[in-house]
Tab-separated table of C-alpha atoms in Angstrom:
chain	number	residue	atom	x	y	z
A	114	UNK	CA	-185.523	0.284	-10.635
A	115	UNK	CA	-185.853	3.707	-12.394
A	116	UNK	CA	-187.040	5.316	-9.145
A	117	UNK	CA	-184.076	3.828	-7.320
A	118	UNK	CA	-181.688	5.195	-9.993
A	119	UNK	CA	-183.257	8.666	-9.826
A	120	UNK	CA	-182.874	8.774	-6.051
A	121	UNK	CA	-179.211	7.874	-6.326
A	122	UNK	CA	-178.750	10.484	-9.052
A	123	UNK	CA	-180.321	13.190	-6.877
A	124	UNK	CA	-178.228	12.145	-3.872
A	125	UNK	CA	-175.080	12.265	-6.018
A	126	UNK	CA	-175.959	15.762	-7.255
A	127	UNK	CA	-176.517	16.939	-3.692
A	128	UNK	CA	-173.146	15.554	-2.618
A	129	UNK	CA	-171.399	17.171	-5.584
A	130	UNK	CA	-172.991	20.582	-4.925
A	131	UNK	CA	-172.290	20.555	-1.185
A	132	UNK	CA	-168.800	19.075	-1.482
A	133	UNK	CA	-167.857	21.307	-4.398
A	134	UNK	CA	-168.958	24.476	-2.603
A	135	UNK	CA	-167.128	23.469	0.580
A	136	UNK	CA	-163.911	22.509	-1.213
A	137	UNK	CA	-163.916	25.700	-3.253
A	138	UNK	CA	-164.645	28.071	-0.356
A	139	UNK	CA	-162.376	26.430	2.213
A	140	UNK	CA	-159.416	25.372	0.075
A	141	UNK	CA	-159.416	26.280	-3.604
A	142	UNK	CA	-160.420	29.953	-3.420
A	143	UNK	CA	-157.048	30.997	-1.948
A	144	UNK	CA	-155.001	29.621	-4.851
A	145	UNK	CA	-156.276	31.772	-7.748
A	146	UNK	CA	-156.014	34.810	-5.495
A	147	UNK	CA	-152.419	34.235	-4.403
A	148	UNK	CA	-151.329	33.032	-7.843
A	149	UNK	CA	-151.984	36.563	-9.100
A	150	UNK	CA	-149.223	37.794	-6.786
A	151	UNK	CA	-145.527	37.610	-7.566
A	152	UNK	CA	-142.321	38.862	-6.036
A	153	UNK	CA	-141.236	42.202	-7.503
A	154	UNK	CA	-138.037	42.181	-9.493
A	155	UNK	CA	-135.260	44.409	-8.204
A	156	UNK	CA	-134.392	46.221	-11.395
A	157	UNK	CA	-131.997	48.696	-9.786
A	158	UNK	CA	-129.012	46.379	-9.564
A	159	UNK	CA	-126.433	47.103	-12.225
A	160	UNK	CA	-125.389	44.490	-14.684
A	161	UNK	CA	-122.553	42.401	-13.353
A	162	UNK	CA	-123.103	43.426	-9.741
A	163	UNK	CA	-122.445	40.627	-7.310
A	164	UNK	CA	-123.579	40.123	-3.754
A	165	UNK	CA	-121.396	39.472	-0.773
A	166	UNK	CA	-121.644	35.746	-1.446
A	167	UNK	CA	-120.497	36.030	-5.060
A	168	UNK	CA	-123.931	35.462	-6.563
A	169	UNK	CA	-125.635	37.966	-8.889
A	170	UNK	CA	-127.327	40.840	-7.085
A	171	UNK	CA	-130.800	39.632	-8.071
A	172	UNK	CA	-130.178	36.434	-6.132
A	173	UNK	CA	-129.340	38.362	-2.963
A	174	UNK	CA	-132.721	40.129	-2.749
A	175	UNK	CA	-134.598	39.574	0.503
A	176	UNK	CA	-138.146	38.236	0.166
A	177	UNK	CA	-140.111	39.337	3.232
A	178	UNK	CA	-143.808	38.846	3.926
A	179	UNK	CA	-145.480	41.293	6.336
A	180	UNK	CA	-148.913	40.914	7.952
A	181	UNK	CA	-150.566	42.397	11.012
A	182	UNK	CA	-153.321	42.159	13.609
A	183	UNK	CA	-154.243	38.475	13.475
A	184	UNK	CA	-156.192	38.802	16.766
A	185	UNK	CA	-156.533	35.134	17.690
A	186	UNK	CA	-159.690	35.027	19.795
A	187	UNK	CA	-159.394	34.040	23.432
A	188	UNK	CA	-161.474	32.123	25.942
A	189	UNK	CA	-163.394	35.135	27.272
A	190	UNK	CA	-164.750	37.075	24.306
A	191	UNK	CA	-164.460	34.538	21.498
A	192	UNK	CA	-167.425	32.386	20.432
A	193	UNK	CA	-166.291	28.891	19.506
A	194	UNK	CA	-167.639	29.043	15.940
A	195	UNK	CA	-166.256	32.528	15.333
A	196	UNK	CA	-162.889	31.323	16.611
A	197	UNK	CA	-162.979	28.181	14.464
A	198	UNK	CA	-163.986	30.072	11.340
A	199	UNK	CA	-161.491	32.949	11.574
A	200	UNK	CA	-158.554	30.764	12.518
A	201	UNK	CA	-159.251	28.321	9.706
A	202	UNK	CA	-159.368	31.184	7.185
A	203	UNK	CA	-156.086	32.674	8.398
A	204	UNK	CA	-154.405	29.278	8.499
A	205	UNK	CA	-155.396	28.407	4.937
A	206	UNK	CA	-154.416	31.847	3.598
A	207	UNK	CA	-151.050	31.791	5.377
A	208	UNK	CA	-150.163	28.209	4.455
A	209	UNK	CA	-151.181	28.750	0.814
A	210	UNK	CA	-149.060	31.907	0.645
A	211	UNK	CA	-146.051	30.107	2.137
A	212	UNK	CA	-146.399	27.243	-0.313
A	213	UNK	CA	-146.771	29.426	-3.409
A	214	UNK	CA	-144.578	32.436	-2.567
A	215	UNK	CA	-141.908	30.882	-0.309
A	216	UNK	CA	-140.831	33.995	1.617
A	217	UNK	CA	-137.515	33.940	3.440
A	218	UNK	CA	-138.800	35.903	6.423
A	219	UNK	CA	-142.279	36.691	7.754
A	220	UNK	CA	-143.102	39.600	10.064
A	221	UNK	CA	-146.317	39.925	12.077
A	222	UNK	CA	-146.747	43.503	13.305
A	223	UNK	CA	-148.352	42.879	16.687
A	224	UNK	CA	-151.778	42.082	18.126
A	225	UNK	CA	-151.126	38.404	17.569
A	226	UNK	CA	-153.665	37.559	20.264
A	227	UNK	CA	-156.909	39.296	21.093
A	228	UNK	CA	-156.888	38.671	24.854
A	229	UNK	CA	-153.187	38.510	25.754
A	230	UNK	CA	-153.639	41.595	27.922
A	231	UNK	CA	-155.817	39.718	30.429
A	232	UNK	CA	-155.617	35.985	29.656
A	233	UNK	CA	-154.675	33.554	32.405
A	234	UNK	CA	-151.607	31.363	32.044
A	235	UNK	CA	-153.730	28.380	30.996
A	236	UNK	CA	-155.604	30.344	28.340
A	237	UNK	CA	-152.362	31.987	27.207
A	238	UNK	CA	-150.743	28.603	26.627
A	239	UNK	CA	-153.771	27.461	24.635
A	240	UNK	CA	-153.630	30.604	22.476
A	241	UNK	CA	-149.912	30.089	21.852
A	242	UNK	CA	-150.472	26.462	20.872
A	243	UNK	CA	-153.114	27.459	18.337
A	244	UNK	CA	-150.875	30.202	16.953
A	245	UNK	CA	-147.979	27.801	16.334
A	246	UNK	CA	-150.366	25.393	14.607
A	247	UNK	CA	-151.824	28.060	12.320
A	248	UNK	CA	-148.548	29.787	11.434
A	249	UNK	CA	-146.337	26.728	11.204
A	250	UNK	CA	-143.498	27.078	8.713
A	251	UNK	CA	-140.454	25.281	7.393
A	252	UNK	CA	-136.899	25.919	8.530
A	253	UNK	CA	-136.314	27.840	5.289
A	254	UNK	CA	-138.656	30.598	6.535
A	255	UNK	CA	-137.972	32.746	9.586
A	256	UNK	CA	-140.987	34.003	11.559
A	257	UNK	CA	-140.521	37.279	13.474
A	258	UNK	CA	-143.271	38.579	15.749
A	259	UNK	CA	-143.682	42.112	17.145
A	260	UNK	CA	-145.596	43.025	20.273
A	261	UNK	CA	-148.949	44.850	20.176
A	262	UNK	CA	-151.305	46.377	22.714
A	263	UNK	CA	-153.608	43.335	22.703
A	264	UNK	CA	-150.632	41.076	23.454
A	265	UNK	CA	-149.441	42.824	26.632
A	266	UNK	CA	-152.089	45.501	27.176
A	267	UNK	CA	-152.213	49.216	26.531
A	268	UNK	CA	-149.574	51.311	28.258
A	269	UNK	CA	-151.566	51.546	31.475
A	270	UNK	CA	-152.134	47.742	31.466
A	271	UNK	CA	-148.719	46.354	30.482
A	272	UNK	CA	-146.271	45.044	33.027
A	273	UNK	CA	-143.035	43.088	33.095
A	274	UNK	CA	-144.827	39.752	33.532
A	275	UNK	CA	-146.884	40.137	30.332
A	276	UNK	CA	-143.951	41.474	28.322
A	277	UNK	CA	-141.532	38.770	29.444
A	278	UNK	CA	-144.189	36.098	28.876
A	279	UNK	CA	-144.517	37.317	25.287
A	280	UNK	CA	-140.755	37.528	24.735
A	281	UNK	CA	-140.227	34.061	26.191
A	282	UNK	CA	-142.748	32.459	23.827
A	283	UNK	CA	-141.125	34.008	20.758
A	284	UNK	CA	-137.585	33.768	22.135
A	285	UNK	CA	-136.590	37.345	21.358
A	286	UNK	CA	-136.495	40.868	22.762
A	287	UNK	CA	-139.366	43.138	21.745
A	288	UNK	CA	-136.932	45.850	20.563
A	289	UNK	CA	-134.045	44.743	18.360
A	290	UNK	CA	-132.600	44.666	14.846
A	291	UNK	CA	-133.029	41.646	12.581
A	292	UNK	CA	-130.596	41.518	9.657
A	293	UNK	CA	-131.319	39.464	6.574
A	294	UNK	CA	-128.937	39.475	3.589
A	295	UNK	CA	-127.605	42.868	4.540
A	296	UNK	CA	-131.032	44.430	5.177
A	297	UNK	CA	-131.628	45.904	8.635
A	298	UNK	CA	-135.144	45.455	10.000
A	299	UNK	CA	-135.634	47.546	13.136
A	300	UNK	CA	-138.323	46.102	15.440
A	301	UNK	CA	-139.794	48.624	17.882
A	302	UNK	CA	-141.929	47.983	20.964
A	303	UNK	CA	-144.232	50.939	20.229
A	304	UNK	CA	-146.507	50.169	23.209
A	305	UNK	CA	-143.722	51.422	25.504
A	306	UNK	CA	-143.125	54.765	23.772
A	307	UNK	CA	-145.311	56.981	25.957
A	308	UNK	CA	-142.342	58.854	27.344
A	309	UNK	CA	-143.682	58.977	30.903
A	310	UNK	CA	-140.637	57.353	32.506
A	311	UNK	CA	-142.241	53.992	33.297
A	312	UNK	CA	-139.678	51.188	33.895
A	313	UNK	CA	-140.501	49.386	30.630
A	314	UNK	CA	-140.485	52.698	28.749
A	315	UNK	CA	-137.048	53.552	30.125
A	316	UNK	CA	-135.703	50.133	29.156
A	317	UNK	CA	-137.034	50.417	25.582
A	318	UNK	CA	-135.766	53.986	25.241
A	319	UNK	CA	-132.298	52.918	26.395
A	320	UNK	CA	-132.246	50.058	23.877
A	321	UNK	CA	-133.363	52.342	21.040
A	322	UNK	CA	-130.582	54.829	21.798
A	323	UNK	CA	-128.031	51.992	21.781
A	324	UNK	CA	-129.322	50.628	18.460
A	325	UNK	CA	-129.264	54.106	16.933
A	326	UNK	CA	-125.641	54.517	17.985
A	327	UNK	CA	-124.739	51.093	16.566
A	328	UNK	CA	-126.355	51.894	13.215
A	329	UNK	CA	-124.671	55.289	12.995
A	330	UNK	CA	-121.303	53.755	13.793
A	331	UNK	CA	-121.915	51.103	11.136
A	332	UNK	CA	-122.616	53.789	8.536
A	333	UNK	CA	-119.600	55.860	9.572
A	334	UNK	CA	-117.234	52.900	9.523
A	335	UNK	CA	-117.433	52.686	5.735
A	336	UNK	CA	-117.093	56.388	5.059
A	337	UNK	CA	-113.807	57.423	3.392
A	338	UNK	CA	-111.234	57.538	6.189
A	339	UNK	CA	-113.787	56.158	8.634
A	340	UNK	CA	-111.941	53.431	10.452
A	341	UNK	CA	-112.153	53.782	14.191
A	342	UNK	CA	-114.763	56.459	14.977
A	343	UNK	CA	-114.890	58.379	18.232
A	344	UNK	CA	-117.506	57.014	20.589
A	345	UNK	CA	-117.985	53.798	18.632
A	346	UNK	CA	-115.748	51.517	20.671
A	347	UNK	CA	-117.664	48.383	21.594
A	348	UNK	CA	-120.558	49.157	19.243
A	349	UNK	CA	-122.213	46.311	17.385
A	350	UNK	CA	-121.760	46.740	13.657
A	351	UNK	CA	-124.633	46.181	11.228
A	352	UNK	CA	-124.705	46.326	7.428
A	353	UNK	CA	-124.239	49.988	6.378
A	354	UNK	CA	-127.771	50.833	5.278
A	355	UNK	CA	-130.704	52.737	6.721
A	356	UNK	CA	-133.173	50.423	8.493
A	357	UNK	CA	-136.705	49.430	7.640
A	358	UNK	CA	-138.652	50.187	10.817
A	359	UNK	CA	-141.463	47.859	11.885
A	360	UNK	CA	-143.833	48.539	14.778
A	361	UNK	CA	-147.418	48.061	15.859
A	362	UNK	CA	-148.577	51.642	16.377
A	363	UNK	CA	-148.404	53.998	13.378
A	364	UNK	CA	-146.416	57.191	13.638
A	365	UNK	CA	-148.432	60.289	14.449
A	366	UNK	CA	-150.997	61.454	11.914
A	367	UNK	CA	-154.181	63.425	12.431
A	368	UNK	CA	-156.539	60.932	10.780
A	369	UNK	CA	-156.928	58.637	7.782
A	370	UNK	CA	-158.470	61.444	5.714
A	371	UNK	CA	-155.678	61.242	3.141
A	372	UNK	CA	-155.826	57.446	2.817
A	373	UNK	CA	-157.300	55.973	-0.359
A	374	UNK	CA	-157.711	52.569	-1.956
A	375	UNK	CA	-159.858	49.499	-1.430
A	376	UNK	CA	-157.963	48.619	1.722
A	377	UNK	CA	-158.408	52.059	3.338
A	378	UNK	CA	-160.794	52.739	6.209
A	379	UNK	CA	-164.489	53.204	5.279
A	380	UNK	CA	-165.265	56.772	4.105
A	381	UNK	CA	-167.345	57.500	7.210
A	382	UNK	CA	-164.352	56.657	9.460
A	383	UNK	CA	-161.490	58.355	7.603
A	384	UNK	CA	-162.088	61.800	9.096
A	385	UNK	CA	-162.267	60.608	12.701
A	386	UNK	CA	-159.409	62.188	14.623
A	387	UNK	CA	-156.778	59.823	16.006
A	388	UNK	CA	-155.889	59.952	19.679
A	389	UNK	CA	-152.210	60.213	20.502
A	390	UNK	CA	-150.795	57.286	22.500
A	391	UNK	CA	-153.932	55.257	21.729
A	392	UNK	CA	-154.561	55.170	17.966
A	393	UNK	CA	-151.133	56.483	16.938
A	394	UNK	CA	-147.852	57.383	18.619
A	395	UNK	CA	-147.444	60.866	20.049
A	396	UNK	CA	-145.841	63.618	17.976
A	397	UNK	CA	-142.807	63.615	20.247
A	398	UNK	CA	-142.257	59.853	20.057
A	399	UNK	CA	-142.728	59.848	16.279
A	400	UNK	CA	-140.235	62.649	15.692
A	401	UNK	CA	-137.738	61.032	18.042
A	402	UNK	CA	-137.851	57.740	16.144
A	403	UNK	CA	-137.372	59.527	12.823
A	404	UNK	CA	-134.482	61.544	14.240
A	405	UNK	CA	-132.752	58.514	15.782
A	406	UNK	CA	-132.991	56.116	12.842
A	407	UNK	CA	-133.931	58.040	9.654
A	408	UNK	CA	-135.668	54.897	8.309
A	409	UNK	CA	-136.123	54.453	4.600
A	410	UNK	CA	-139.505	52.840	5.237
A	411	UNK	CA	-141.883	52.390	8.176
A	412	UNK	CA	-144.338	49.477	8.332
A	413	UNK	CA	-147.062	49.580	11.000
A	414	UNK	CA	-150.417	48.026	11.889
A	415	UNK	CA	-153.016	48.669	14.617
A	416	UNK	CA	-155.620	50.583	12.547
A	417	UNK	CA	-156.762	47.440	10.650
A	418	UNK	CA	-156.827	49.532	7.441
A	419	UNK	CA	-154.303	50.394	4.765
A	420	UNK	CA	-152.730	53.812	4.356
A	421	UNK	CA	-149.696	55.453	2.764
A	422	UNK	CA	-148.180	58.449	4.569
A	423	UNK	CA	-145.072	60.506	3.873
A	424	UNK	CA	-143.554	62.026	7.029
A	425	UNK	CA	-141.449	65.190	6.712
A	426	UNK	CA	-141.570	64.712	2.925
A	427	UNK	CA	-138.973	61.927	3.060
A	428	UNK	CA	-139.992	59.087	5.415
A	429	UNK	CA	-142.695	56.851	3.867
A	430	UNK	CA	-144.955	54.794	6.118
A	431	UNK	CA	-147.263	51.974	5.064
A	432	UNK	CA	-150.037	50.902	7.428
A	433	UNK	CA	-150.687	47.192	6.929
A	434	UNK	CA	-154.370	46.144	7.171
A	435	UNK	CA	-155.537	43.346	9.438
A	436	UNK	CA	-155.010	39.753	8.312
A	437	UNK	CA	-158.248	38.599	9.972
A	438	UNK	CA	-161.689	38.398	8.336
A	439	UNK	CA	-163.111	39.351	11.698
A	440	UNK	CA	-161.716	42.863	11.247
A	441	UNK	CA	-162.090	43.304	7.486
A	442	UNK	CA	-164.090	41.923	4.597
A	443	UNK	CA	-160.881	41.954	2.522
A	444	UNK	CA	-157.837	41.063	4.677
A	445	UNK	CA	-154.371	41.441	3.212
A	446	UNK	CA	-150.622	41.241	3.641
A	447	UNK	CA	-147.657	42.779	1.885
A	448	UNK	CA	-144.555	41.431	0.220
A	449	UNK	CA	-141.255	43.292	0.426
A	450	UNK	CA	-138.378	42.573	-1.923
A	451	UNK	CA	-135.168	44.410	-1.126
A	452	UNK	CA	-131.823	44.206	-2.887
A	453	UNK	CA	-128.780	45.324	-0.911
A	454	UNK	CA	-125.940	43.798	-2.836
A	455	UNK	CA	-122.911	46.098	-2.628
A	456	UNK	CA	-119.273	46.550	-3.368
A	457	UNK	CA	-116.960	48.457	-1.111
A	458	UNK	CA	-116.973	51.808	-2.939
A	459	UNK	CA	-118.541	55.122	-1.899
A	460	UNK	CA	-120.624	55.380	-5.077
A	461	UNK	CA	-122.012	51.888	-4.754
A	462	UNK	CA	-122.719	52.358	-1.030
A	463	UNK	CA	-124.851	55.339	-2.016
A	464	UNK	CA	-126.638	53.207	-4.613
A	465	UNK	CA	-127.246	50.503	-2.020
A	466	UNK	CA	-128.997	52.831	0.393
A	467	UNK	CA	-131.324	53.985	-2.397
A	468	UNK	CA	-131.952	50.525	-3.829
A	469	UNK	CA	-135.287	49.413	-2.523
A	470	UNK	CA	-138.273	47.799	-4.140
A	471	UNK	CA	-141.505	47.367	-2.230
A	472	UNK	CA	-144.591	45.688	-3.551
A	473	UNK	CA	-147.822	45.539	-1.586
A	474	UNK	CA	-149.724	42.448	-2.563
A	475	UNK	CA	-153.116	42.539	-0.926
A	476	UNK	CA	-154.327	39.269	-2.428
A	477	UNK	CA	-157.070	39.725	-5.023
A	478	UNK	CA	-160.173	37.629	-5.502
A	479	UNK	CA	-160.301	35.776	-8.775
A	480	UNK	CA	-163.796	37.106	-9.401
A	481	UNK	CA	-162.712	40.661	-10.186
A	482	UNK	CA	-159.823	42.113	-12.198
A	483	UNK	CA	-156.946	43.592	-10.233
A	484	UNK	CA	-156.987	47.358	-9.791
A	485	UNK	CA	-154.507	49.473	-11.749
A	486	UNK	CA	-151.105	50.063	-10.173
A	487	UNK	CA	-151.006	52.837	-7.614
A	488	UNK	CA	-148.547	55.741	-7.686
A	489	UNK	CA	-145.404	55.653	-5.584
A	490	UNK	CA	-145.726	57.526	-2.303
A	491	UNK	CA	-142.314	59.148	-2.692
A	492	UNK	CA	-139.669	59.674	-5.384
A	493	UNK	CA	-137.490	56.967	-3.834
A	494	UNK	CA	-136.902	53.710	-5.676
A	495	UNK	CA	-139.711	51.515	-4.439
A	496	UNK	CA	-142.999	50.704	-6.107
A	497	UNK	CA	-146.456	49.681	-4.902
A	498	UNK	CA	-149.009	47.321	-6.395
A	499	UNK	CA	-152.165	46.027	-4.777
A	500	UNK	CA	-154.310	42.886	-4.774
A	501	UNK	CA	-156.840	41.490	-2.258
A	502	UNK	CA	-157.593	38.273	-0.386
A	503	UNK	CA	-160.913	36.616	-1.255
A	504	UNK	CA	-163.649	38.705	0.310
A	505	UNK	CA	-165.749	36.973	2.923
A	506	UNK	CA	-168.879	38.261	1.188
A	507	UNK	CA	-167.811	36.248	-1.862
A	508	UNK	CA	-167.516	33.091	0.235
A	509	UNK	CA	-170.942	33.713	1.767
A	510	UNK	CA	-172.362	34.305	-1.712
A	511	UNK	CA	-170.997	30.992	-2.961
A	512	UNK	CA	-172.495	29.137	-0.010
A	513	UNK	CA	-175.871	30.879	-0.519
A	514	UNK	CA	-175.820	29.964	-4.219
A	515	UNK	CA	-175.042	26.347	-3.344
A	516	UNK	CA	-177.923	26.361	-0.846
A	517	UNK	CA	-180.288	27.720	-3.486
A	518	UNK	CA	-179.197	24.968	-5.891
A	519	UNK	CA	-179.846	22.365	-3.201
A	520	UNK	CA	-183.358	23.719	-2.628
A	521	UNK	CA	-184.087	23.670	-6.364
A	522	UNK	CA	-182.837	20.100	-6.666
A	523	UNK	CA	-184.943	18.948	-3.727
A	524	UNK	CA	-187.975	20.847	-5.010
A	525	UNK	CA	-187.575	19.429	-8.529
A	526	UNK	CA	-187.206	15.939	-7.121
A	527	UNK	CA	-190.331	16.331	-4.977
A	528	UNK	CA	-192.346	17.665	-7.939
A	529	UNK	CA	-191.116	14.778	-10.078
A	530	UNK	CA	-192.174	12.250	-7.403
A	531	UNK	CA	-195.562	13.993	-7.074
A	532	UNK	CA	-196.101	13.885	-10.847
A	533	UNK	CA	-195.117	10.245	-10.956
A	534	UNK	CA	-197.619	9.371	-8.204
A	535	UNK	CA	-200.406	11.309	-9.961
A	536	UNK	CA	-199.670	9.507	-13.212
A	537	UNK	CA	-199.736	6.146	-11.461
A	538	UNK	CA	-203.072	6.990	-9.778
A	539	UNK	CA	-204.642	7.952	-13.110
A	540	UNK	CA	-203.448	4.727	-14.700
A	541	UNK	CA	-204.875	2.631	-11.847
A	542	UNK	CA	-208.166	4.554	-12.003
A	543	UNK	CA	-208.431	3.943	-15.777
A	544	UNK	CA	-207.897	0.224	-15.301
A	545	UNK	CA	-210.546	0.113	-12.555
A	546	UNK	CA	-213.148	1.808	-14.783
A	547	UNK	CA	-212.416	-0.573	-17.652
A	548	UNK	CA	-213.160	-3.481	-15.385
């Protein structure tokens, strides 16, 4: 009876160790990390200011979640276990973030799929099905997806079939403006900005010029004595504020040499020179976008690492790191909170355009204290703070520790059984000699 009880006790301990490690690493670890993150408060709204719906200005702030480069593995280059592991991690992180943070809108900055540039229709449909399962969301949250080079191919690989296939799945044009509570989010198909006159490039360029005209007309319509403005007949009016520009490729920069922080590229890679039209947009395309839209903020992906850049000393850009553990040991996403409540007065319209609060929340592991707040990248009214998702090395460490505990338990149990048998043998031998 005692031996039977000991065996059950050892089996119970083994189950507790294995089950506890699995539950912690696959479910629980995301909660303490994301619980350290919170939406930034928009402190710029004046007391008594009301939004367009009559509510206080604080209630009209937009809560947007931005992530990038999920790279869902395809049928050609993705091992089944690698695919299972990475997709499970992204699904749990995303669903936990939705449940705890409840964003109103989610942006994914391209490279949704890893093999969209060459996948067959059958494999494409399977990838899309898995994406919708992983990034499922309630009707209270809007999901907006941008196109990346892995979704339709690099410039020399893309064609109308791949682009239209992507746009059909996500039921939207790849270049457009999404407005949420008076905030203009400009979505740019940066893969088609090579400026070589290709049919897709010409189409995107034409759409960008039209959107720029619409935004300018919207801003002019509320200027004193604006009214009907020359050349604005038939223009679509948007809320009168500078847009937040989102795209896959970053604007032109020489390298990541000036990038710092735990989410930046490794030191040995920061000084590698970027190639125009491959790693970043060309100088010409970058300057043209800044000239057309004068964005108050640019959010981009593609590099898989974080970076803060100030273009022309007035246009801040944030490169969003990859959301996949396959690309980084510490994936991340950002949260944007933006207040655009306004009253129809010139002074308040000026305040609105300068009222912006940005917080980068790169989810932090509960095993280390969060880093100190980082400095703002420009004198404008937005702030940055950083945290990090649980590092994969931490998960591996927990599993290794659980394995070591299992080995010790088994070894201790075996030594106890061996000692018990030796004791029994000695007792039997003593009885035999006494006889």
